[in-house]
PDB file of C-alpha atoms in Angstrom:
ATOM      1  CA  MET A   6     177.476 266.734 171.505  1.00 89.00           C
ATOM      2  CA  ALA A   7     174.599 264.369 171.514  1.00 96.00           C
ATOM      3  CA  LEU A   8     171.845 265.082 173.449  1.00 98.00           C
ATOM      4  CA  ILE A   9     170.053 262.744 176.462  1.00 98.00           C
ATOM      5  CA  LEU A  10     166.394 263.720 177.419  1.00 98.00           C
ATOM      6  CA  VAL A  11     165.885 262.688 181.118  1.00 97.00           C
ATOM      7  CA  ARG A  12     162.916 262.243 182.246  1.00 96.00           C
ATOM      8  CA  TYR A  13     162.064 262.639 186.244  1.00 92.00           C
ATOM      9  CA  GLY A  14     157.641 262.003 186.906  1.00 78.00           C
ATOM     10  CA  GLU A  15     157.402 262.389 190.534  1.00 76.00           C
ATOM     11  CA  VAL A  16     160.516 264.971 191.177  1.00 78.00           C
ATOM     12  CA  ALA A  17     158.084 267.000 188.669  1.00 68.00           C
ATOM     13  CA  ILE A  18     155.195 266.776 190.815  1.00 68.00           C
ATOM     14  CA  LYS A  19     156.582 267.766 194.101  1.00 67.00           C
ATOM     15  CA  GLY A  20     153.919 270.309 195.452  1.00 64.00           C
ATOM     16  CA  GLY A  21     156.251 273.434 196.695  1.00 69.00           C
ATOM     17  CA  ALA A  22     158.105 275.160 193.623  1.00 71.00           C
ATOM     18  CA  GLY A  23     161.227 275.642 195.761  1.00 84.00           C
ATOM     19  CA  THR A  24     161.066 272.005 196.408  1.00 84.00           C
ATOM     20  CA  ARG A  25     160.459 270.478 193.229  1.00 86.00           C
ATOM     21  CA  SER A  26     163.939 272.851 192.275  1.00 88.00           C
ATOM     22  CA  ARG A  27     166.029 271.987 195.192  1.00 90.00           C
ATOM     23  CA  MET A  28     165.778 268.531 193.391  1.00 90.00           C
ATOM     24  CA  GLU A  29     166.101 269.046 190.407  1.00 92.00           C
ATOM     25  CA  ARG A  30     169.219 271.224 190.738  1.00 93.00           C
ATOM     26  CA  LEU A  31     170.497 267.982 192.974  1.00 94.00           C
ATOM     27  CA  LEU A  32     169.319 265.374 190.045  1.00 95.00           C
ATOM     28  CA  MET A  33     171.438 267.316 187.588  1.00 96.00           C
ATOM     29  CA  HIS A  34     174.169 267.324 189.907  1.00 96.00           C
ATOM     30  CA  ASN A  35     174.206 263.484 190.965  1.00 96.00           C
ATOM     31  CA  ILE A  36     173.913 262.906 187.257  1.00 97.00           C
ATOM     32  CA  LEU A  37     177.002 265.377 186.233  1.00 97.00           C
ATOM     33  CA  SER A  38     179.152 264.076 189.060  1.00 96.00           C
ATOM     34  CA  GLY A  39     178.572 260.686 188.030  1.00 96.00           C
ATOM     35  CA  LEU A  40     179.078 261.133 184.467  1.00 97.00           C
ATOM     36  CA  ARG A  41     181.969 263.808 185.306  1.00 96.00           C
ATOM     37  CA  GLY A  42     184.176 260.495 188.464  1.00 93.00           C
ATOM     38  CA  GLY A  43     182.860 257.547 186.912  1.00 90.00           C
ATOM     39  CA  ILE A  44     183.462 257.736 183.171  1.00 93.00           C
ATOM     40  CA  GLY A  45     185.205 260.890 183.286  1.00 95.00           C
ATOM     41  CA  ILE A  46     182.910 262.687 180.798  1.00 94.00           C
ATOM     42  CA  GLY A  47     182.549 266.594 180.961  1.00 91.00           C
ATOM     43  CA  ALA A  48     179.078 267.245 180.156  1.00 95.00           C
ATOM     44  CA  LYS A  49     176.661 269.826 180.614  1.00 95.00           C
ATOM     45  CA  ALA A  50     172.794 269.549 182.047  1.00 95.00           C
ATOM     46  CA  ILE A  51     170.108 271.777 181.160  1.00 93.00           C
ATOM     47  CA  ARG A  52     166.003 272.278 183.031  1.00 91.00           C
ATOM     48  CA  SER A  53     163.409 272.396 180.936  1.00 87.00           C
ATOM     49  CA  GLN A  54     159.703 272.258 182.181  1.00 83.00           C
ATOM     50  CA  GLY A  55     160.187 268.757 183.958  1.00 86.00           C
ATOM     51  CA  ARG A  56     162.838 267.566 181.426  1.00 93.00           C
ATOM     52  CA  LEU A  57     166.087 267.526 181.618  1.00 96.00           C
ATOM     53  CA  PHE A  58     168.422 267.565 178.583  1.00 97.00           C
ATOM     54  CA  VAL A  59     172.235 266.564 179.130  1.00 98.00           C
ATOM     55  CA  GLU A  60     175.010 267.043 176.625  1.00 97.00           C
ATOM     56  CA  VAL A  61     177.201 264.517 176.384  1.00 97.00           C
ATOM     57  CA  PRO A  62     179.954 263.700 173.419  1.00 96.00           C
ATOM     58  CA  ASP A  63     178.878 262.302 170.377  1.00 95.00           C
ATOM     59  CA  ASP A  64     181.219 258.924 170.969  1.00 94.00           C
ATOM     60  CA  ARG A  65     179.985 258.574 174.057  1.00 95.00           C
ATOM     61  CA  VAL A  66     176.201 258.036 174.097  1.00 97.00           C
ATOM     62  CA  LYS A  67     175.979 254.757 175.100  1.00 96.00           C
ATOM     63  CA  GLU A  68     178.248 255.180 178.071  1.00 96.00           C
ATOM     64  CA  SER A  69     176.152 257.859 179.462  1.00 97.00           C
ATOM     65  CA  VAL A  70     173.072 256.518 178.974  1.00 98.00           C
ATOM     66  CA  ASP A  71     173.866 253.437 180.812  1.00 97.00           C
ATOM     67  CA  LEU A  72     174.919 255.604 183.676  1.00 97.00           C
ATOM     68  CA  ILE A  73     172.733 258.088 183.796  1.00 98.00           C
ATOM     69  CA  SER A  74     169.585 254.872 184.355  1.00 98.00           C
ATOM     70  CA  ARG A  75     171.207 254.023 187.386  1.00 97.00           C
ATOM     71  CA  VAL A  76     171.139 257.531 188.607  1.00 97.00           C
ATOM     72  CA  PHE A  77     167.625 257.587 191.668  1.00 96.00           C
ATOM     73  CA  GLY A  78     165.438 260.023 190.443  1.00 94.00           C
ATOM     74  CA  VAL A  79     165.494 259.654 187.099  1.00 96.00           C
ATOM     75  CA  LYS A  80     162.773 258.097 185.865  1.00 96.00           C
ATOM     76  CA  SER A  81     163.225 257.224 181.883  1.00 97.00           C
ATOM     77  CA  LEU A  82     165.819 258.364 178.981  1.00 98.00           C
ATOM     78  CA  SER A  83     166.502 258.725 175.673  1.00 98.00           C
ATOM     79  CA  PRO A  84     169.058 259.651 172.778  1.00 98.00           C
ATOM     80  CA  VAL A  85     167.625 262.045 170.993  1.00 98.00           C
ATOM     81  CA  ARG A  86     168.141 263.907 168.037  1.00 97.00           C
ATOM     82  CA  ALA A  87     167.144 267.991 167.690  1.00 97.00           C
ATOM     83  CA  TYR A  88     165.428 269.674 165.504  1.00 97.00           C
ATOM     84  CA  VAL A  89     164.269 273.939 165.036  1.00 97.00           C
ATOM     85  CA  PHE A  90     161.075 274.175 163.685  1.00 97.00           C
ATOM     86  CA  LYS A  91     159.037 277.224 162.292  1.00 95.00           C
ATOM     87  CA  GLU A  92     155.871 275.425 161.041  1.00 96.00           C
ATOM     88  CA  LEU A  93     154.029 271.640 160.958  1.00 97.00           C
ATOM     89  CA  ASN A  94     155.670 270.472 157.827  1.00 97.00           C
ATOM     90  CA  ASP A  95     159.025 271.587 159.035  1.00 97.00           C
ATOM     91  CA  ILE A  96     158.719 268.312 161.897  1.00 98.00           C
ATOM     92  CA  VAL A  97     157.531 266.170 158.822  1.00 98.00           C
ATOM     93  CA  ASN A  98     161.054 266.887 157.343  1.00 98.00           C
ATOM     94  CA  ALA A  99     163.065 265.714 160.125  1.00 98.00           C
ATOM     95  CA  ALA A 100     161.050 262.411 160.482  1.00 98.00           C
ATOM     96  CA  VAL A 101     161.489 261.984 157.378  1.00 97.00           C
ATOM     97  CA  LYS A 102     164.892 262.266 156.925  1.00 96.00           C
ATOM     98  CA  GLU A 103     165.377 260.594 160.681  1.00 96.00           C
ATOM     99  CA  TRP A 104     163.006 257.629 160.224  1.00 97.00           C
ATOM    100  CA  GLY A 105     162.835 256.849 156.104  1.00 95.00           C
ATOM    101  CA  ASP A 106     165.403 254.533 155.963  1.00 95.00           C
ATOM    102  CA  LEU A 107     164.289 252.874 159.416  1.00 95.00           C
ATOM    103  CA  VAL A 108     160.968 252.027 158.311  1.00 95.00           C
ATOM    104  CA  ARG A 109     161.927 250.505 154.607  1.00 92.00           C
ATOM    105  CA  GLY A 110     161.883 246.680 154.264  1.00 84.00           C
ATOM    106  CA  GLY A 111     158.420 245.770 155.138  1.00 86.00           C
ATOM    107  CA  ARG A 112     158.218 247.302 159.038  1.00 92.00           C
ATOM    108  CA  ARG A 113     155.355 248.262 160.337  1.00 96.00           C
ATOM    109  CA  PHE A 114     155.275 251.675 162.673  1.00 97.00           C
ATOM    110  CA  ALA A 115     153.826 254.124 165.096  1.00 98.00           C
ATOM    111  CA  VAL A 116     154.497 257.221 165.549  1.00 98.00           C
ATOM    112  CA  ARG A 117     153.548 258.912 169.752  1.00 97.00           C
ATOM    113  CA  VAL A 118     153.734 262.255 170.437  1.00 97.00           C
ATOM    114  CA  HIS A 119     154.412 264.715 173.207  1.00 96.00           C
ATOM    115  CA  ARG A 120     153.880 268.644 172.985  1.00 95.00           C
ATOM    116  CA  VAL A 121     154.149 270.811 175.041  1.00 92.00           C
ATOM    117  CA  GLY A 122     153.929 274.824 174.319  1.00 90.00           C
ATOM    118  CA  SER A 123     151.154 276.769 172.393  1.00 91.00           C
ATOM    119  CA  GLN A 124     152.181 275.947 168.622  1.00 93.00           C
ATOM    120  CA  ASN A 125     149.200 275.816 166.350  1.00 93.00           C
ATOM    121  CA  PHE A 126     149.067 272.497 166.369  1.00 96.00           C
ATOM    122  CA  THR A 127     147.994 269.479 167.927  1.00 96.00           C
ATOM    123  CA  SER A 128     150.105 266.544 169.267  1.00 96.00           C
ATOM    124  CA  MET A 129     147.569 264.326 167.211  1.00 97.00           C
ATOM    125  CA  ASP A 130     148.389 267.014 164.277  1.00 97.00           C
ATOM    126  CA  VAL A 131     151.621 265.687 164.434  1.00 98.00           C
ATOM    127  CA  ALA A 132     151.462 262.261 164.530  1.00 97.00           C
ATOM    128  CA  LYS A 133     149.180 262.444 161.842  1.00 97.00           C
ATOM    129  CA  ALA A 134     151.335 264.664 159.590  1.00 98.00           C
ATOM    130  CA  VAL A 135     154.569 262.336 160.198  1.00 98.00           C
ATOM    131  CA  GLY A 136     152.205 259.039 159.709  1.00 97.00           C
ATOM    132  CA  ALA A 137     151.244 260.138 156.203  1.00 97.00           C
ATOM    133  CA  ALA A 138     155.205 261.037 155.476  1.00 97.00           C
ATOM    134  CA  LEU A 139     156.588 257.948 156.222  1.00 97.00           C
ATOM    135  CA  LYS A 140     153.687 255.701 155.031  1.00 96.00           C
ATOM    136  CA  PRO A 141     154.901 255.458 151.892  1.00 95.00           C
ATOM    137  CA  PHE A 142     158.700 253.721 153.313  1.00 94.00           C
ATOM    138  CA  SER A 143     157.101 250.722 154.793  1.00 95.00           C
ATOM    139  CA  ALA A 144     154.515 248.465 155.138  1.00 94.00           C
ATOM    140  CA  GLY A 145     152.367 250.913 157.222  1.00 94.00           C
ATOM    141  CA  VAL A 146     151.275 252.294 160.333  1.00 95.00           C
ATOM    142  CA  ASP A 147     150.334 249.718 163.416  1.00 95.00           C
ATOM    143  CA  LEU A 148     149.448 251.219 166.434  1.00 94.00           C
ATOM    144  CA  GLU A 149     148.202 248.361 168.248  1.00 94.00           C
ATOM    145  CA  ARG A 150     151.392 245.676 167.658  1.00 95.00           C
ATOM    146  CA  PRO A 151     154.126 248.095 164.893  1.00 96.00           C
ATOM    147  CA  ASP A 152     157.399 246.881 164.621  1.00 96.00           C
ATOM    148  CA  ILE A 153     159.065 250.328 165.845  1.00 96.00           C
ATOM    149  CA  VAL A 154     157.612 252.969 167.664  1.00 98.00           C
ATOM    150  CA  LEU A 155     159.007 256.586 166.616  1.00 98.00           C
ATOM    151  CA  PHE A 156     158.792 259.167 169.628  1.00 98.00           C
ATOM    152  CA  ILE A 157     158.779 263.006 169.060  1.00 98.00           C
ATOM    153  CA  GLU A 158     158.632 265.549 171.305  1.00 97.00           C
ATOM    154  CA  VAL A 159     157.569 268.954 171.093  1.00 97.00           C
ATOM    155  CA  ARG A 160     158.726 271.613 173.653  1.00 95.00           C
ATOM    156  CA  GLY A 161     159.033 275.195 172.198  1.00 93.00           C
ATOM    157  CA  ASP A 162     160.176 275.456 168.772  1.00 94.00           C
ATOM    158  CA  ASN A 163     162.308 272.291 169.070  1.00 96.00           C
ATOM    159  CA  ALA A 164     161.230 268.920 168.542  1.00 97.00           C
ATOM    160  CA  TYR A 165     163.162 266.176 170.360  1.00 98.00           C
ATOM    161  CA  LEU A 166     163.167 263.092 167.823  1.00 98.00           C
ATOM    162  CA  PHE A 167     164.031 259.198 169.154  1.00 98.00           C
ATOM    163  CA  THR A 168     163.048 255.944 169.503  1.00 97.00           C
ATOM    164  CA  GLU A 169     164.408 254.027 172.315  1.00 97.00           C
ATOM    165  CA  VAL A 170     163.121 254.649 176.248  1.00 97.00           C
ATOM    166  CA  ILE A 171     165.266 253.010 178.663  1.00 98.00           C
ATOM    167  CA  ASN A 172     163.843 252.740 182.479  1.00 97.00           C
ATOM    168  CA  GLY A 173     165.449 254.323 185.351  1.00 96.00           C
ATOM    169  CA  PRO A 174     165.512 253.262 188.747  1.00 95.00           C
ATOM    170  CA  GLY A 175     162.654 256.369 189.876  1.00 93.00           C
ATOM    171  CA  GLY A 176     162.541 257.368 193.868  1.00 92.00           C
ATOM    172  CA  LEU A 177     164.082 260.578 194.362  1.00 92.00           C
ATOM    173  CA  PRO A 178     167.530 262.405 193.854  1.00 94.00           C
ATOM    174  CA  LEU A 179     170.109 260.979 196.246  1.00 94.00           C
ATOM    175  CA  GLY A 180     170.488 263.639 198.854  1.00 92.00           C
ATOM    176  CA  SER A 181     167.441 264.478 198.900  1.00 90.00           C
ATOM    177  CA  GLU A 182     166.108 263.294 202.110  1.00 86.00           C
ATOM    178  CA  GLY A 183     169.226 263.040 204.708  1.00 88.00           C
ATOM    179  CA  ARG A 184     171.372 260.823 206.067  1.00 95.00           C
ATOM    180  CA  LEU A 185     171.631 257.140 207.031  1.00 97.00           C
ATOM    181  CA  LEU A 186     173.441 253.798 208.592  1.00 98.00           C
ATOM    182  CA  ALA A 187     172.981 250.519 207.307  1.00 97.00           C
ATOM    183  CA  LEU A 188     174.279 247.399 208.342  1.00 96.00           C
ATOM    184  CA  ILE A 189     175.572 245.514 205.767  1.00 94.00           C
ATOM    185  CA  SER A 190     176.304 242.073 205.641  1.00 85.00           C
ATOM    186  CA  GLY A 191     178.264 240.003 203.539  1.00 74.00           C
ATOM    187  CA  GLY A 192     174.966 237.877 202.263  1.00 80.00           C
ATOM    188  CA  PHE A 193     172.073 239.888 199.779  1.00 86.00           C
ATOM    189  CA  ASP A 194     168.950 241.332 202.129  1.00 92.00           C
ATOM    190  CA  SER A 195     171.296 243.767 203.650  1.00 94.00           C
ATOM    191  CA  PRO A 196     172.754 245.704 200.535  1.00 95.00           C
ATOM    192  CA  VAL A 197     168.989 245.541 198.625  1.00 95.00           C
ATOM    193  CA  ALA A 198     167.761 246.937 201.696  1.00 95.00           C
ATOM    194  CA  ALA A 199     169.911 249.640 201.561  1.00 96.00           C
ATOM    195  CA  TRP A 200     169.401 250.213 197.775  1.00 96.00           C
ATOM    196  CA  PHE A 201     165.061 250.391 198.639  1.00 94.00           C
ATOM    197  CA  MET A 202     166.476 253.238 201.104  1.00 95.00           C
ATOM    198  CA  MET A 203     168.867 255.135 198.613  1.00 94.00           C
ATOM    199  CA  ARG A 204     165.805 255.057 195.994  1.00 92.00           C
ATOM    200  CA  ARG A 205     162.641 255.709 197.791  1.00 86.00           C
ATOM    201  CA  GLY A 206     163.834 257.408 200.825  1.00 77.00           C
ATOM    202  CA  GLY A 207     166.659 259.612 198.371  1.00 85.00           C
ATOM    203  CA  SER A 208     168.983 258.622 201.128  1.00 92.00           C
ATOM    204  CA  TYR A 209     172.665 258.998 200.957  1.00 96.00           C
ATOM    205  CA  VAL A 210     173.406 255.545 202.867  1.00 97.00           C
ATOM    206  CA  ASP A 211     176.786 254.434 205.060  1.00 97.00           C
ATOM    207  CA  ALA A 212     177.824 251.170 206.454  1.00 97.00           C
ATOM    208  CA  LEU A 213     178.792 249.576 208.931  1.00 97.00           C
ATOM    209  CA  PHE A 214     180.424 245.922 209.247  1.00 96.00           C
ATOM    210  CA  CYS A 215     180.792 243.501 212.221  1.00 93.00           C
ATOM    211  CA  SER A 216     183.909 241.377 211.700  1.00 94.00           C
ATOM    212  CA  LEU A 217     183.726 238.171 213.172  1.00 90.00           C
ATOM    213  CA  ALA A 218     186.048 236.153 210.962  1.00 88.00           C
ATOM    214  CA  TYR A 219     189.018 238.200 209.736  1.00 90.00           C
ATOM    215  CA  PRO A 220     189.934 238.381 207.219  1.00 92.00           C
ATOM    216  CA  ILE A 221     187.470 236.472 205.243  1.00 91.00           C
ATOM    217  CA  ASP A 222     184.543 238.140 206.045  1.00 93.00           C
ATOM    218  CA  VAL A 223     185.648 241.927 206.043  1.00 95.00           C
ATOM    219  CA  ILE A 224     186.360 240.992 202.040  1.00 94.00           C
ATOM    220  CA  ASN A 225     182.848 239.269 201.130  1.00 94.00           C
ATOM    221  CA  PHE A 226     181.103 242.314 202.918  1.00 95.00           C
ATOM    222  CA  LEU A 227     184.016 245.073 200.966  1.00 95.00           C
ATOM    223  CA  ARG A 228     182.801 242.687 197.382  1.00 94.00           C
ATOM    224  CA  VAL A 229     179.371 243.186 198.399  1.00 94.00           C
ATOM    225  CA  SER A 230     179.442 246.765 199.036  1.00 95.00           C
ATOM    226  CA  HIS A 231     181.183 247.530 196.211  1.00 95.00           C
ATOM    227  CA  ALA A 232     178.555 245.699 194.369  1.00 94.00           C
ATOM    228  CA  LEU A 233     176.339 247.649 194.970  1.00 96.00           C
ATOM    229  CA  PHE A 234     177.836 251.634 195.653  1.00 96.00           C
ATOM    230  CA  SER A 235     179.861 251.514 193.016  1.00 95.00           C
ATOM    231  CA  ARG A 236     176.759 251.184 190.353  1.00 95.00           C
ATOM    232  CA  TRP A 237     174.196 252.704 192.410  1.00 96.00           C
ATOM    233  CA  SER A 238     175.508 255.781 194.573  1.00 96.00           C
ATOM    234  CA  ILE A 239     175.694 257.828 191.797  1.00 96.00           C
ATOM    235  CA  GLY A 240     176.424 261.394 193.317  1.00 93.00           C
ATOM    236  CA  TYR A 241     177.893 260.288 197.111  1.00 94.00           C
ATOM    237  CA  ASP A 242     180.455 258.701 197.985  1.00 94.00           C
ATOM    238  CA  PRO A 243     179.736 256.575 200.820  1.00 96.00           C
ATOM    239  CA  ARG A 244     181.920 255.745 204.276  1.00 97.00           C
ATOM    240  CA  LEU A 245     182.334 251.820 204.815  1.00 97.00           C
ATOM    241  CA  PHE A 246     182.823 251.246 208.719  1.00 97.00           C
ATOM    242  CA  ILE A 247     184.173 248.134 210.055  1.00 96.00           C
ATOM    243  CA  ILE A 248     184.480 247.055 213.490  1.00 94.00           C
ATOM    244  CA  ASP A 249     186.457 244.180 214.941  1.00 93.00           C
ATOM    245  CA  CYS A 250     183.063 242.346 217.358  1.00 89.00           C
ATOM    246  CA  SER A 251     184.879 239.018 217.410  1.00 88.00           C
ATOM    247  CA  PRO A 252     185.346 239.528 221.670  1.00 88.00           C
ATOM    248  CA  LEU A 253     182.065 239.866 221.954  1.00 84.00           C
ATOM    249  CA  ILE A 254     181.582 236.094 221.455  1.00 81.00           C
ATOM    250  CA  SER A 255     183.923 235.717 224.172  1.00 81.00           C
ATOM    251  CA  GLU A 256     181.419 237.369 226.351  1.00 83.00           C
ATOM    252  CA  PHE A 257     178.659 235.724 225.464  1.00 81.00           C
ATOM    253  CA  ARG A 258     180.098 232.303 226.247  1.00 81.00           C
ATOM    254  CA  ALA A 259     181.510 233.337 229.611  1.00 81.00           C
ATOM    255  CA  LYS A 260     178.336 234.878 230.590  1.00 82.00           C
ATOM    256  CA  ALA A 261     174.912 234.640 228.492  1.00 77.00           C
ATOM    257  CA  ASN A 262     172.758 231.855 228.069  1.00 78.00           C
ATOM    258  CA  PRO A 263     173.711 230.293 224.586  1.00 75.00           C
ATOM    259  CA  HIS A 264     170.065 230.667 223.885  1.00 74.00           C
ATOM    260  CA  MET A 265     169.834 234.194 223.566  1.00 75.00           C
ATOM    261  CA  TRP A 266     173.085 235.180 221.786  1.00 74.00           C
ATOM    262  CA  SER A 267     171.558 235.694 218.675  1.00 78.00           C
ATOM    263  CA  ALA A 268     169.494 238.636 220.039  1.00 81.00           C
ATOM    264  CA  LEU A 269     171.969 239.701 222.425  1.00 83.00           C
ATOM    265  CA  PHE A 270     174.176 239.880 219.220  1.00 85.00           C
ATOM    266  CA  LYS A 271     171.355 241.948 217.700  1.00 87.00           C
ATOM    267  CA  ARG A 272     171.035 244.676 220.378  1.00 88.00           C
ATOM    268  CA  VAL A 273     175.169 245.176 220.671  1.00 88.00           C
ATOM    269  CA  LEU A 274     174.999 245.831 217.170  1.00 91.00           C
ATOM    270  CA  TYR A 275     172.056 247.980 217.308  1.00 93.00           C
ATOM    271  CA  GLU A 276     173.926 250.284 220.228  1.00 92.00           C
ATOM    272  CA  VAL A 277     177.216 250.424 218.407  1.00 93.00           C
ATOM    273  CA  ALA A 278     175.717 250.892 215.004  1.00 95.00           C
ATOM    274  CA  SER A 279     173.739 254.331 216.605  1.00 96.00           C
ATOM    275  CA  ARG A 280     176.464 255.245 218.164  1.00 95.00           C
ATOM    276  CA  VAL A 281     178.739 255.537 214.984  1.00 96.00           C
ATOM    277  CA  ALA A 282     175.213 257.052 213.026  1.00 97.00           C
ATOM    278  CA  ARG A 283     175.848 259.992 215.906  1.00 96.00           C
ATOM    279  CA  THR A 284     179.291 260.644 215.409  1.00 95.00           C
ATOM    280  CA  ILE A 285     178.998 260.629 211.395  1.00 95.00           C
ATOM    281  CA  GLY A 286     175.978 262.616 211.349  1.00 94.00           C
ATOM    282  CA  ALA A 287     173.782 259.692 209.766  1.00 94.00           C
ATOM    283  CA  LEU A 288     170.436 261.094 212.090  1.00 91.00           C
ATOM    284  CA  GLY A 289     168.312 259.847 210.048  1.00 92.00           C
ATOM    285  CA  GLY A 290     168.843 256.144 211.565  1.00 95.00           C
ATOM    286  CA  LEU A 291     169.682 252.714 211.056  1.00 97.00           C
ATOM    287  CA  VAL A 292     169.185 250.068 207.622  1.00 96.00           C
ATOM    288  CA  THR A 293     168.792 246.801 208.599  1.00 94.00           C
ATOM    289  CA  GLY A 294     167.143 243.743 205.684  1.00 91.00           C
ATOM    290  CA  GLU A 295     165.577 241.841 208.425  1.00 88.00           C
ATOM    291  CA  SER A 296     162.287 240.100 207.277  1.00 87.00           C
ATOM    292  CA  LEU A 297     159.947 239.115 209.919  1.00 84.00           C
ATOM    293  CA  GLY A 298     160.005 235.523 211.165  1.00 75.00           C
ATOM    294  CA  GLN A 299     162.864 234.495 208.447  1.00 73.00           C
ATOM    295  CA  VAL A 300     165.611 233.877 211.176  1.00 73.00           C
ATOM    296  CA  SER A 301     164.962 233.412 215.172  1.00 67.00           C
ATOM    297  CA  SER A 302     166.382 237.404 216.313  1.00 71.00           C
ATOM    298  CA  GLN A 303     163.794 238.278 213.488  1.00 73.00           C
ATOM    299  CA  THR A 304     160.389 237.220 215.485  1.00 79.00           C
ATOM    300  CA  LEU A 305     157.886 240.229 216.483  1.00 81.00           C
ATOM    301  CA  HIS A 306     159.091 239.719 220.561  1.00 78.00           C
ATOM    302  CA  ASN A 307     162.814 239.388 219.556  1.00 81.00           C
ATOM    303  CA  LEU A 308     162.870 242.096 217.086  1.00 84.00           C
ATOM    304  CA  MET A 309     161.087 245.000 219.801  1.00 84.00           C
ATOM    305  CA  ALA A 310     163.472 243.273 222.124  1.00 80.00           C
ATOM    306  CA  ILE A 311     166.320 243.866 220.164  1.00 84.00           C
ATOM    307  CA  GLU A 312     165.450 247.519 219.093  1.00 86.00           C
ATOM    308  CA  HIS A 313     164.012 248.821 222.787  1.00 83.00           C
ATOM    309  CA  GLY A 314     166.202 251.503 224.234  1.00 82.00           C
ATOM    310  CA  VAL A 315     167.770 252.920 220.768  1.00 89.00           C
ATOM    311  CA  ASP A 316     167.551 256.277 220.410  1.00 90.00           C
ATOM    312  CA  MET A 317     166.817 256.429 216.535  1.00 93.00           C
ATOM    313  CA  PRO A 318     165.291 254.882 213.757  1.00 94.00           C
ATOM    314  CA  ILE A 319     165.215 251.742 212.195  1.00 94.00           C
ATOM    315  CA  TYR A 320     164.088 251.367 208.862  1.00 94.00           C
ATOM    316  CA  ARG A 321     163.808 247.860 207.603  1.00 93.00           C
ATOM    317  CA  PRO A 322     161.930 248.062 204.162  1.00 93.00           C
ATOM    318  CA  LEU A 323     162.577 244.312 203.316  1.00 92.00           C
ATOM    319  CA  ILE A 324     159.934 243.121 206.771  1.00 91.00           C
ATOM    320  CA  GLY A 325     157.138 242.438 205.301  1.00 88.00           C
ATOM    321  CA  LEU A 326     158.752 240.697 201.946  1.00 84.00           C
ATOM    322  CA  ILE A 327     158.983 236.972 201.449  1.00 71.00           C
ATOM    323  CA  ARG A 328     162.410 235.292 200.046  1.00 67.00           C
ATOM    324  CA  THR A 329     161.560 233.116 197.551  1.00 61.00           C
ATOM    325  CA  THR A 330     165.004 231.399 196.743  1.00 59.00           C
TER     326      THR A 330
END
């Protein structure tokens, strides 16, 4: 089995031990669920003072890293080699075995060490000793602009050696902050808004689509939803709701001022969405991709009028962002 070290910066600094432990367990569940259900990998995860260590089959490391790097709550991860040591020289020997060939051929390197525990040496001691042992194989040490960076994490009587740090999305583990219903269109903004709430809020997100031109717009909605949820909703299977809203157009044409159609449509959509949200238990609120002033229905006055009387929160994570395309 291969080992992947997973870092989760924000979860680790949560104030209450109970909250932190709950989020750690949720993060572990999402990772293992994603590996099992997403790519058919049976894995095991172990918690260790602000870290997770995930064991996966040796021949499935690349796929596992790709999936874990998309799990909300993961700050970064690294495939590692683990060595048990009794003294500093054991770590040095492991580093020479692991990296002696890697630094050959005129490569300059740097050693970065992170240490947790009560060992009788410091992180600097490890870096100096490993650097001195590897220097004869290489073009020397360069702490500013190395060709390769060699990482060592010392925890208790284990040393973890690695050369890659792959960034994750960060945020909170999916499911840590309740459930939301996103109003998804076939465009770009609303899926991005849903992504932000999944990442920042750690919320389960279901999706609602209001169809006006079945089946063409439904196909586009399903395409966009699949791109969002299949890649990012790891640990939760979202529910998709499609409503035929085409009768509304006939009503508006018969009874409403044409200049009000856009705002009226949004207002009815909010009311329908709030009813669906209550039915499915998405009581955290609604998510939309609205950005201030982008279209006529998204002016301050229209937004205020549209949401008047809706009895749940409406989240607009893109409200102050400027589109560049």
